[in-house]
mmCIF file of C-alpha atoms in Angstrom:
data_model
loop_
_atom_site.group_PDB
_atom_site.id
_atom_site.type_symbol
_atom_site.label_atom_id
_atom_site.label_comp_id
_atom_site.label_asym_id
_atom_site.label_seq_id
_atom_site.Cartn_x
_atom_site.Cartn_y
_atom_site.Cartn_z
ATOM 1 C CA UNK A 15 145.776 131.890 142.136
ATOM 2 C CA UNK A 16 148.070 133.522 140.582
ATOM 3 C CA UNK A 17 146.059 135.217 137.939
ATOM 4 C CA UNK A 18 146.427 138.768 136.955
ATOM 5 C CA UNK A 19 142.532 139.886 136.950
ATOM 6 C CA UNK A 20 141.336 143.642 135.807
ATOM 7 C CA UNK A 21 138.401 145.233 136.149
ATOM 8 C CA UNK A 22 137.078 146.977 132.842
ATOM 9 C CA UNK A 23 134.552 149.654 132.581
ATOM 10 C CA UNK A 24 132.872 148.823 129.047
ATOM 11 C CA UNK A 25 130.074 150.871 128.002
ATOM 12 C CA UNK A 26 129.704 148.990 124.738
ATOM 13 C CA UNK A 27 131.152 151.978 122.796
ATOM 14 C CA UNK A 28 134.674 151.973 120.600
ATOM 15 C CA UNK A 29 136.620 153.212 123.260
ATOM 16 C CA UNK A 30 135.897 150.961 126.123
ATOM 17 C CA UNK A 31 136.247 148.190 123.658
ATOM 18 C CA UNK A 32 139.379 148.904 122.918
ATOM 19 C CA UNK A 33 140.496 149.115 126.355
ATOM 20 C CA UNK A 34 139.015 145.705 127.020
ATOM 21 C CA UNK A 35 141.313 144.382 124.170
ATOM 22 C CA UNK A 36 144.379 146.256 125.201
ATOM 23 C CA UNK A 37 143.665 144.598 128.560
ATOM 24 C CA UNK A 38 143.945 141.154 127.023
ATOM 25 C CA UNK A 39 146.943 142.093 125.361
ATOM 26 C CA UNK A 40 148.575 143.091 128.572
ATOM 27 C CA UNK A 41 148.009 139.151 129.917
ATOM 28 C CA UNK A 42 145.301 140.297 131.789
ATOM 29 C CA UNK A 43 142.177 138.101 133.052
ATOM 30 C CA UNK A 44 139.389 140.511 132.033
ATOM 31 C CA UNK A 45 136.247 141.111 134.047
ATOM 32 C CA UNK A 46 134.172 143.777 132.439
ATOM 33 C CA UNK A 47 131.227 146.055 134.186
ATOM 34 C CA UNK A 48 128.376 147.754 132.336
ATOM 35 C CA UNK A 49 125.392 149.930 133.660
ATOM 36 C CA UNK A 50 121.806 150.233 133.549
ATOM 37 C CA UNK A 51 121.743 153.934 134.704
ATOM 38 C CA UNK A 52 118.676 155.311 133.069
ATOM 39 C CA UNK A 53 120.183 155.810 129.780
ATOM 40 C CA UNK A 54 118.419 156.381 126.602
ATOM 41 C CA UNK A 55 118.842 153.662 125.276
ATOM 42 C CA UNK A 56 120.102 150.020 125.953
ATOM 43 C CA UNK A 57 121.398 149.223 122.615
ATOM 44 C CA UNK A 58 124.893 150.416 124.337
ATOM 45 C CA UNK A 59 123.804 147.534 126.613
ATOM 46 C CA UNK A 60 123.403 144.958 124.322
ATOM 47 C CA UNK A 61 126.774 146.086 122.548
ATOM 48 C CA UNK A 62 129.078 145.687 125.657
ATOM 49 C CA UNK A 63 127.487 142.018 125.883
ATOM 50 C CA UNK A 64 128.944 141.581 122.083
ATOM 51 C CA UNK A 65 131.931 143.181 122.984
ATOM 52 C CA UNK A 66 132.673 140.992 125.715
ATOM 53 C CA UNK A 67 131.801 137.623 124.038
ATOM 54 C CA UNK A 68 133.904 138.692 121.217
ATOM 55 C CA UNK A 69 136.550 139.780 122.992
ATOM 56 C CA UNK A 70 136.698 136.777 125.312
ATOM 57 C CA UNK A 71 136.349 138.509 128.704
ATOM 58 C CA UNK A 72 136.164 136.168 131.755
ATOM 59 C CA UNK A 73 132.567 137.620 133.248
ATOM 60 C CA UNK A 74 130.813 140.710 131.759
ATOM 61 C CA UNK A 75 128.385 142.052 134.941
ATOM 62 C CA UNK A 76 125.554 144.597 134.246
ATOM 63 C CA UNK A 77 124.695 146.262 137.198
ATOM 64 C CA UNK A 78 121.410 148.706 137.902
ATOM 65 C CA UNK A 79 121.232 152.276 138.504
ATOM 66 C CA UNK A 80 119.078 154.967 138.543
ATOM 67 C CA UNK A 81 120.793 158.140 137.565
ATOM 68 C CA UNK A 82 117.760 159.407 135.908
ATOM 69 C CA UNK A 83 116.559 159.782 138.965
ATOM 70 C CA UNK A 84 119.360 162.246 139.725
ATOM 71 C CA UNK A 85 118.369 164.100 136.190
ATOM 72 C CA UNK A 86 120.635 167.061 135.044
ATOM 73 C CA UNK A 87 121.587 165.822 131.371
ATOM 74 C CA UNK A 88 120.621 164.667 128.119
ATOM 75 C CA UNK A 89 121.438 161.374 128.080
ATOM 76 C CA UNK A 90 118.933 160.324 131.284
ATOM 77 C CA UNK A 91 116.419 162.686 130.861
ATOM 78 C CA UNK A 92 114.553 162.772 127.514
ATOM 79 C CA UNK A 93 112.618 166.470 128.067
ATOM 80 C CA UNK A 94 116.036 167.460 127.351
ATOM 81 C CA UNK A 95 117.157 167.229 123.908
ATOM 82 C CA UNK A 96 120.373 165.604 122.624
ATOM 83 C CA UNK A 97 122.960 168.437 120.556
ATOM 84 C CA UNK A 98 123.100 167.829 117.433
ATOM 85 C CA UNK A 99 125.395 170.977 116.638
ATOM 86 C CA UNK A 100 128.567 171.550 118.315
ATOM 87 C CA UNK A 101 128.131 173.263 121.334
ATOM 88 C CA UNK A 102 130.541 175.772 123.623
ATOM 89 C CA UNK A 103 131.298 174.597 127.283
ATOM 90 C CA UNK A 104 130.341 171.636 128.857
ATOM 91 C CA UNK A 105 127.665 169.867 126.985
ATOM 92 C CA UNK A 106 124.411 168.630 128.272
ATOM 93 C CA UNK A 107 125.065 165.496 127.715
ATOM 94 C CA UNK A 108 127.028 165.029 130.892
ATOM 95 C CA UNK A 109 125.747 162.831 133.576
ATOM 96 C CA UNK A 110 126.716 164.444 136.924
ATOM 97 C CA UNK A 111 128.819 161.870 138.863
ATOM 98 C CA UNK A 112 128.529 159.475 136.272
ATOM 99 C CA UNK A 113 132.549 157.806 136.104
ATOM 100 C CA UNK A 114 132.937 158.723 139.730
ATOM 101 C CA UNK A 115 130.014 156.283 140.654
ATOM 102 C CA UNK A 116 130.946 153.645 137.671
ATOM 103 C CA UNK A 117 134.292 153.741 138.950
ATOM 104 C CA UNK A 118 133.455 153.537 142.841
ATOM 105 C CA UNK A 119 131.429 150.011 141.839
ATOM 106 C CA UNK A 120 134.562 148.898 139.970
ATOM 107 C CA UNK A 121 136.300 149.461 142.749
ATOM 108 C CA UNK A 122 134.307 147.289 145.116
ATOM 109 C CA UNK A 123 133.867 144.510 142.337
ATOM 110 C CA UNK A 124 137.930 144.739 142.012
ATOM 111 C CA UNK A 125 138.234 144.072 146.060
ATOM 112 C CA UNK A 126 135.942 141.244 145.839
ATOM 113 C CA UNK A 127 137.965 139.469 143.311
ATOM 114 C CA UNK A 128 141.023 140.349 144.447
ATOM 115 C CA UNK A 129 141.945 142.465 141.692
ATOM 116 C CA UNK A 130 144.190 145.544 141.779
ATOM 117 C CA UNK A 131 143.732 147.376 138.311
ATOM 118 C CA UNK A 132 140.982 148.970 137.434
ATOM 119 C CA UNK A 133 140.769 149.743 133.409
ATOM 120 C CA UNK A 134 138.656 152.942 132.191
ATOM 121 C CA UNK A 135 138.437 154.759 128.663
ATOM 122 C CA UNK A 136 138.252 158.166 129.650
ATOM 123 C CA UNK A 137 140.039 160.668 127.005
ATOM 124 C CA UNK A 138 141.040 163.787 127.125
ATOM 125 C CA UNK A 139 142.101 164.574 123.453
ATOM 126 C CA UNK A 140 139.053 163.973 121.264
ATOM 127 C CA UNK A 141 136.324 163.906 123.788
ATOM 128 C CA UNK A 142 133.316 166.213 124.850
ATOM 129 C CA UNK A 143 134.651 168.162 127.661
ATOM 130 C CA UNK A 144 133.128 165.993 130.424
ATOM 131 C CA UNK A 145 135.077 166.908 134.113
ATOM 132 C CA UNK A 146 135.725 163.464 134.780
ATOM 133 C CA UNK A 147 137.584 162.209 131.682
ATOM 134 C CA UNK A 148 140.580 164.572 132.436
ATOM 135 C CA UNK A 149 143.569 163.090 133.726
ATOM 136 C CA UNK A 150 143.205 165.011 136.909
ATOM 137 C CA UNK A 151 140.337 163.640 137.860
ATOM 138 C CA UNK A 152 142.021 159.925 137.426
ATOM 139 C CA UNK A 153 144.958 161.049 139.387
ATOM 140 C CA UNK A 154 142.576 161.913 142.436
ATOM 141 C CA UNK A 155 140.295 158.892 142.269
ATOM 142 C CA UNK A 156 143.350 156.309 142.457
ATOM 143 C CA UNK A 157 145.005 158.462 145.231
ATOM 144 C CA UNK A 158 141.031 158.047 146.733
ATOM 145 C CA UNK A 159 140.985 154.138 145.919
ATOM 146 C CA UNK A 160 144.008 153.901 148.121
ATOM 147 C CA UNK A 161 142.878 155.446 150.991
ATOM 148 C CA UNK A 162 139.241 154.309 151.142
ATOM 149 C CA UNK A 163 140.162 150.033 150.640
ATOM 150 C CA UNK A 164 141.083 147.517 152.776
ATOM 151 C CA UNK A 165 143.606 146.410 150.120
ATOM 152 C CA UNK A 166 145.094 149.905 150.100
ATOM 153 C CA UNK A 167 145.040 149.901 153.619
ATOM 154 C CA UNK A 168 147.163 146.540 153.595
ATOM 155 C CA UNK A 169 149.428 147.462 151.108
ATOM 156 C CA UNK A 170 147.925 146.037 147.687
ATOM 157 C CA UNK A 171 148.167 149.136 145.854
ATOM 158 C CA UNK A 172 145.182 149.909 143.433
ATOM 159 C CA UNK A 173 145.814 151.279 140.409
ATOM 160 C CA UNK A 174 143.340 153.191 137.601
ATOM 161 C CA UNK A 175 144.569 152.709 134.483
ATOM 162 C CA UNK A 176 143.262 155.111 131.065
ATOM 163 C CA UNK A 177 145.162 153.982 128.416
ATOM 164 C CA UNK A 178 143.733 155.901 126.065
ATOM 165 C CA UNK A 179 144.116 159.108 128.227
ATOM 166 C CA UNK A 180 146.420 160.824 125.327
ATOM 167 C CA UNK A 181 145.283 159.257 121.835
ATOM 168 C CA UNK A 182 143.277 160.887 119.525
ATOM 169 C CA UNK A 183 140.098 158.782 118.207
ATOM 170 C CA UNK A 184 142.257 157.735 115.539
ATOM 171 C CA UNK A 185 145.321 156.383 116.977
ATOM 172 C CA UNK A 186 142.509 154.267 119.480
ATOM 173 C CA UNK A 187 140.545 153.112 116.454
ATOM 174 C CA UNK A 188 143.857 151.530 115.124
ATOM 175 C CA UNK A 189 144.879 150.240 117.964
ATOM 176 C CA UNK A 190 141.860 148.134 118.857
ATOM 177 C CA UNK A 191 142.020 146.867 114.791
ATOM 178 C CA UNK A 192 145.805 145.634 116.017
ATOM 179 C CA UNK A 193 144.670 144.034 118.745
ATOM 180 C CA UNK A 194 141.119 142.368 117.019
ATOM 181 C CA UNK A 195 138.257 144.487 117.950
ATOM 182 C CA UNK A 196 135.473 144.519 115.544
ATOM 183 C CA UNK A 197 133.735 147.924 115.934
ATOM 184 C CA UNK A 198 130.650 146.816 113.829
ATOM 185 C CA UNK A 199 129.472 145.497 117.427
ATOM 186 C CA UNK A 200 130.109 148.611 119.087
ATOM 187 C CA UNK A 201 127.929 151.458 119.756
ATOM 188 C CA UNK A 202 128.982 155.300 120.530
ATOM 189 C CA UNK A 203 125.911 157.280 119.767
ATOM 190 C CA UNK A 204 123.273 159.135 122.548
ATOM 191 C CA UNK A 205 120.566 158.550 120.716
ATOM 192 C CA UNK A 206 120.899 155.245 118.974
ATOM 193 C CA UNK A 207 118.162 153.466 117.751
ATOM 194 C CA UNK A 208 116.371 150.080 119.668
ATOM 195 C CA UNK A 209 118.849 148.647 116.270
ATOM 196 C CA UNK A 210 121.563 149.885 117.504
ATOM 197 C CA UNK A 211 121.898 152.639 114.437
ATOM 198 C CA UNK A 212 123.407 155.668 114.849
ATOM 199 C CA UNK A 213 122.168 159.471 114.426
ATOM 200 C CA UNK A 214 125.261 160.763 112.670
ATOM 201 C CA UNK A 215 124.285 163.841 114.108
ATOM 202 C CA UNK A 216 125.581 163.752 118.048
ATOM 203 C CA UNK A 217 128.951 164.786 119.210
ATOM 204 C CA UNK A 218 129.673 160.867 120.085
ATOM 205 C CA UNK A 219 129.008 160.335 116.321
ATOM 206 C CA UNK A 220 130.799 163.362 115.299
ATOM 207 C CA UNK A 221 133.856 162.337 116.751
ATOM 208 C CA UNK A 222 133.730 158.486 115.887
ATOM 209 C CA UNK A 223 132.952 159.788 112.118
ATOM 210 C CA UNK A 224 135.619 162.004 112.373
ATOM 211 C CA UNK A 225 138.258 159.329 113.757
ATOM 212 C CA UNK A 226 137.238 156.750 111.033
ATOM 213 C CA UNK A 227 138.227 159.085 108.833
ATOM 214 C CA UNK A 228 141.390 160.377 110.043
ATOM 215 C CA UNK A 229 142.185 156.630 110.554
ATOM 216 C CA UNK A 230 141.751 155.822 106.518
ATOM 217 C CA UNK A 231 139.688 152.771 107.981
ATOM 218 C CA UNK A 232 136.357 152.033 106.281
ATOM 219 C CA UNK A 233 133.141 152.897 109.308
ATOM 220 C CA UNK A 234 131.518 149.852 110.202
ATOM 221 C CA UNK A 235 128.742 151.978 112.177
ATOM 222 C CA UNK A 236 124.857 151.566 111.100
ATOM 223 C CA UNK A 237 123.378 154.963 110.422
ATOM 224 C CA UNK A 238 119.859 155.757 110.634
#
């Protein structure tokens, strides 16, 4: 009864892995929550699964969407092609609404289970640009989760917790080796193969290449 539970958004990529290990670390009980949105591909899918058996979390839940139906970006519509340059702005690969729908589920899977933290691995150092990674946007949705719950009603204060929010891809990459997670079984690239291999070309892969590098650890990721 007394069990400290978290909810953990895990996309099956190397950040939310780490997350989902530095949750574990904390004592946490995890409970992890993936999405079928309309994506490209569901070799992220498949990852998260790994992720979570490997990482030992207490119920992994993969729940449907259809944000293709919304359209708007790269990632759920394939007329629109994935950048494989970098790119000025806010990129196309954005999914409008995306973490402030992920993160509304969480927040009713957290209630059910009587959970009051909420894990997410939003970054705002190396990241594409997307709105709702930026610490602002965190800020807002907790002070939202508060007023829109019976358990923030009553007192049981929710909390949304980026850990990551100020690393750079390095410093995470290191810190999930510290704490056990094996990034071979992760997946960061938009347009990954039904394999799981990477492009090499995205800005996902960019920036895991890059932080590999930077982190003078050896890239477990499959290439195309």
């Amino acid at each position: 009864m007394n069990e400290r539970k978290a909810v953990i958004l895990l996309s099956g990529g190397l950040d939310s892995a780490t997350v989902v290990a530095l949750a574990r670390a904390e004592g946490y009980a995890c409970y992890s929550m993936s999405f079928d949105y309309g994506q490209r591909h569901r070799a992220e899918l498949r990852a998260a699964e790994r992720v979570a058996r490997q990482l030992g979390v207490v119920e992994h839940k993969v729940v449907g969407l259809d944000l293709g139906g919304i359209g708007g970006s790269a990632l759920t519509d394939l007329a629109i092609a994935v950048p494989e340059t970098p790119s000025e702005g806010i990129p196309v690969t954005y999914v409008p609404a995306r973490n402030t729908v992920f993160l509304a589920l969480a927040l009713g899977w957290a209630e059910a289970l009587g959970a009051r933290d909420i894990f997410i691995g939003v970054n705002a150092v190396d990241y594409s640009g997307y709105p709702d990674c930026r610490p602002a946007f965190i800020e807002a949705f907790e002070r939202m989760a508060n007023l829109a719950t019976k358990a923030g009603v009553e007192g049981r204060g929710l909390r949304i917790l980026a850990p990551l929010q100020n690393l750079g891809k390095a410093e995470i990459i290191r810190a999930g080796l510290c704490h056990g997670v094996d990034y071979g079984l992760t997946v960061s690239c938009y347009q990954a193969d039904e394999d799981g291999r990477a492009c090499g070309k995205c800005d996902s892969c960019r920036l895991r290449v890059a932080g590999f590098a930077a982190a003078g650890v050896a890239d477990p990721t499959r290439y195309v």
